[in-house]
Amino acid sequence: MIRATWRSLLFLVGVWAMSVAMPMGSLLWAEPSKGKPEAGKQIYMESCQHCHGPTGKADTELAASLTPRPADLTAKTTQSKKDGQLRKAIVEGVPGTAMSAFGEAFDDQQMADLIAYIRSLKP
């Protein structure tokens, strides 16, 4: 009985240690659920196309005036990023650029939809 109690205690300590070592921010790296590109397109057109352009190529007048220029979402460098990396950039923004943090602007499903749409821009 004592061994079972110690094992239970060690298990609980291990769970606690993992929760301390992996704060909630690490969930940004988790892959989102499958999104719907058609729903993501609406979010993109409302929130992203002003800088990244309607086709994702960052070819708008506004994009040309920004330094550095916004990411071309159709480029291999962007498309090769993991979903969690794209999510992190959207949520936290990108320091040194005009990409501001959208924080909690989108719920999990909206984020999955937006990322699915960004993936659909792949040439």
Coordinates of C-alpha atoms in Angstrom, one line a residue:
M1 CA 0.0 0.0 0.0
I2 CA 2.8 2.4 0.8
R3 CA 4.5 1.7 -2.5
A4 CA 1.2 2.5 -4.4
T5 CA 1.0 5.8 -2.5
W6 CA 4.5 6.8 -3.3
R7 CA 3.9 5.9 -7.0
S8 CA 0.8 8.0 -7.0
L9 CA 2.7 10.9 -5.4
L10 CA 5.6 10.6 -7.9
F11 CA 3.1 10.5 -10.8
L12 CA 1.4 13.7 -9.5
V13 CA 4.8 15.4 -9.0
G14 CA 5.7 14.4 -12.6
V15 CA 2.5 15.8 -14.0
W16 CA 3.0 19.1 -12.0
A17 CA 6.6 19.3 -13.2
M18 CA 5.5 18.9 -16.9
S19 CA 2.9 21.6 -16.5
V20 CA 5.5 24.0 -15.1
A21 CA 8.0 23.1 -17.8
M22 CA 5.5 23.5 -20.7
P23 CA 3.5 26.7 -20.1
M24 CA 0.3 27.4 -22.0
G25 CA 2.3 29.4 -24.6
S26 CA 3.8 26.1 -25.8
L27 CA 0.3 25.2 -27.1
L28 CA 1.0 27.6 -29.9
W29 CA 3.2 25.0 -31.4
A30 CA 0.4 22.4 -31.4
E31 CA -1.0 21.6 -34.8
P32 CA -4.5 23.0 -35.1
S33 CA -7.5 20.9 -36.2
K34 CA -8.2 20.6 -39.9
G35 CA -9.7 23.9 -41.1
K36 CA -11.9 24.9 -43.9
P37 CA -10.1 27.1 -46.5
E38 CA -13.4 28.6 -47.7
A39 CA -14.2 29.9 -44.2
G40 CA -10.5 31.0 -43.8
K41 CA -10.7 33.1 -47.0
Q42 CA -13.4 35.3 -45.4
I43 CA -11.2 35.9 -42.3
Y44 CA -8.2 36.5 -44.6
M45 CA -10.0 39.0 -46.7
E46 CA -11.1 40.9 -43.6
S47 CA -7.9 40.8 -41.6
C48 CA -4.9 40.0 -43.8
Q49 CA -5.3 40.9 -47.4
H50 CA -4.6 44.6 -46.8
C51 CA -0.9 43.9 -46.3
H52 CA -0.5 40.4 -47.8
G53 CA -2.6 41.1 -50.8
P54 CA -5.7 39.3 -52.1
T55 CA -3.5 36.6 -53.6
G56 CA -1.1 36.4 -50.7
K57 CA 1.9 37.7 -52.7
A58 CA 2.2 40.9 -50.7
D59 CA 1.9 42.9 -54.0
T60 CA -0.2 45.8 -52.8
E61 CA 0.7 49.5 -52.5
L62 CA 0.6 49.2 -48.8
A63 CA 2.9 46.2 -48.8
A64 CA 5.4 48.1 -51.0
S65 CA 5.5 50.9 -48.4
L66 CA 6.3 48.6 -45.5
T67 CA 9.9 47.8 -44.5
P68 CA 10.4 44.9 -44.4
R69 CA 7.8 43.9 -46.9
P70 CA 5.1 41.5 -45.6
A71 CA 5.7 37.9 -46.2
D72 CA 4.7 36.4 -49.5
L73 CA 2.3 33.7 -48.3
T74 CA 2.7 31.8 -51.5
A75 CA 6.4 31.5 -51.2
K76 CA 8.2 28.2 -50.4
T77 CA 9.7 29.8 -47.2
T78 CA 6.2 30.5 -45.9
Q79 CA 4.5 27.4 -47.1
S80 CA 7.3 25.2 -45.6
K81 CA 6.6 26.5 -42.1
K82 CA 4.7 24.2 -39.7
D83 CA 1.1 25.2 -38.9
G84 CA 2.3 26.0 -35.3
Q85 CA 4.8 28.5 -36.6
L86 CA 2.2 30.2 -38.7
R87 CA -0.1 30.3 -35.8
K88 CA 2.6 31.8 -33.5
A89 CA 3.3 34.6 -36.1
I90 CA -0.4 35.4 -36.3
V91 CA -1.0 35.3 -32.5
E92 CA 2.2 37.0 -31.4
G93 CA 3.1 39.1 -34.4
V94 CA 6.6 39.2 -35.9
P95 CA 9.1 41.6 -34.1
G96 CA 10.8 44.1 -36.4
T97 CA 8.0 44.0 -39.0
A98 CA 4.6 45.5 -39.4
M99 CA 3.0 42.1 -38.6
S100 CA 1.2 42.9 -35.4
A101 CA -0.1 40.4 -32.9
F102 CA -3.7 39.3 -33.4
G103 CA -3.6 37.6 -30.0
E104 CA -7.0 36.2 -29.2
A105 CA -8.8 37.7 -32.2
F106 CA -9.5 34.2 -33.6
D107 CA -10.8 31.1 -31.8
D108 CA -9.2 27.8 -32.5
Q109 CA -11.5 26.9 -35.4
Q110 CA -11.1 30.3 -37.1
M111 CA -7.3 29.9 -36.7
A112 CA -7.5 26.5 -38.3
D113 CA -9.6 27.9 -41.1
L114 CA -7.2 30.8 -41.7
I115 CA -4.2 28.5 -41.8
A116 CA -6.0 26.2 -44.2
Y117 CA -6.7 29.1 -46.5
I118 CA -3.0 30.2 -46.3
R119 CA -2.1 26.7 -47.3
S120 CA -4.4 26.9 -50.3
L121 CA -2.4 29.8 -51.6
K122 CA 0.5 27.4 -52.4
P123 CA 1.3 27.8 -56.0

